CSV table of C-alpha atoms in Angstrom, one decimal:
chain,number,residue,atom,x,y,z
A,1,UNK,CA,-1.3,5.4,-20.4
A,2,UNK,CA,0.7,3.7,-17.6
A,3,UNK,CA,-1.6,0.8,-15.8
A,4,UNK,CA,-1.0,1.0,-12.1
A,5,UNK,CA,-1.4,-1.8,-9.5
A,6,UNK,CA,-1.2,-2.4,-6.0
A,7,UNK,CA,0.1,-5.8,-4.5
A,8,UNK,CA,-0.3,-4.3,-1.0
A,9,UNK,CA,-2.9,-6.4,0.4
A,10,UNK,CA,-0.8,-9.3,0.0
A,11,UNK,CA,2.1,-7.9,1.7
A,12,UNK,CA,-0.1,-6.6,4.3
A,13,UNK,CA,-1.6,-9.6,5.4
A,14,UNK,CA,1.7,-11.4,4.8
A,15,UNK,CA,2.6,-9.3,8.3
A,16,UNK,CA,-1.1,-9.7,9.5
A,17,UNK,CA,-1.8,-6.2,9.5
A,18,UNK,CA,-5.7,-5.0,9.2
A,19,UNK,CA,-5.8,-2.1,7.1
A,20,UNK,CA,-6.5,0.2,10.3
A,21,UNK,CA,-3.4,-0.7,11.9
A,22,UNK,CA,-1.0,0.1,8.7
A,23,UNK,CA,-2.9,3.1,8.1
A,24,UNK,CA,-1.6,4.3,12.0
A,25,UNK,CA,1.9,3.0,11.1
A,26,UNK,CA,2.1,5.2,8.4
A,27,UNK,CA,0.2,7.8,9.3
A,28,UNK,CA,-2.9,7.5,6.9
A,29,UNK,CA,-6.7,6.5,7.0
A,30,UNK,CA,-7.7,3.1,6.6
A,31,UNK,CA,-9.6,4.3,3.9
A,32,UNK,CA,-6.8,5.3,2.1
A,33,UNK,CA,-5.3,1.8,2.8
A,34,UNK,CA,-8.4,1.0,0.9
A,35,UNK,CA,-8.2,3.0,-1.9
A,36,UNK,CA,-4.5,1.9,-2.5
A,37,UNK,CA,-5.2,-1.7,-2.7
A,38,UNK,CA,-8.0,-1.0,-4.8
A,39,UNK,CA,-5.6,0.7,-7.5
A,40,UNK,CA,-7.6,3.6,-7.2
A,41,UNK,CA,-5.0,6.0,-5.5
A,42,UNK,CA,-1.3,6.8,-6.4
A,43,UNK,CA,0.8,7.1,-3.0
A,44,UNK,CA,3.5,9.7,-2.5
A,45,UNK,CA,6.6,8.6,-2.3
A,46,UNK,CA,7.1,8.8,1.5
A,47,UNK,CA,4.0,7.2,1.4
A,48,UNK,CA,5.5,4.5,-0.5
A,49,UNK,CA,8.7,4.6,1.2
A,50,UNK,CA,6.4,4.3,4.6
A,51,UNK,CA,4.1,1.5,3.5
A,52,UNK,CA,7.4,-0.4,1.8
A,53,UNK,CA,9.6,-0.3,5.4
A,54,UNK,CA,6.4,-1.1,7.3
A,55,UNK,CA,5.7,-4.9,5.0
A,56,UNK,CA,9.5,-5.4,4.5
A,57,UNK,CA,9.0,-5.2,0.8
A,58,UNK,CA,10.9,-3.2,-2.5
A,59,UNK,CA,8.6,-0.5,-3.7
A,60,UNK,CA,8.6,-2.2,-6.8
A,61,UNK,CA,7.2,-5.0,-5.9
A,62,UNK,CA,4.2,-3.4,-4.0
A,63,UNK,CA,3.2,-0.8,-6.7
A,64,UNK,CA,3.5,-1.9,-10.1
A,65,UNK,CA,3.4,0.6,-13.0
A,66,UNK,CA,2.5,-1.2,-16.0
């Protein structure tokens, strides 16, 4: 089975996000913010699509399917 991981704590604080403000860009809990750099949730893929445009990174590169 696939191996997922999340690089999106290092994207986020590239931009000096907290978690609570991404969560409001992208419409989401910062709990959920949590659970994603945790590797403990899968987004959807506007969810990924949001998060990605928000840190100026690929999706690719933020959530890695191993």
């Amino acid at each position: 089975m696939p191996e997922f991981r999340c690089e999106l704590k290092k994207y986020r604080q590239l931009k000096n996000l907290t978690q609570e403000q991404l969560g409001q860009m992208v419409g989401v809990r910062r709990e959920t913010i949590m659970r994603l750099e945790a590797g403990k949730y899968n987004p959807s893929l506007k969810l990924a699509v949001d998060i990605s445009r928000v840190v100026g990174a690929p999706i690719e590169d933020i959530f890695i399917f191993d």
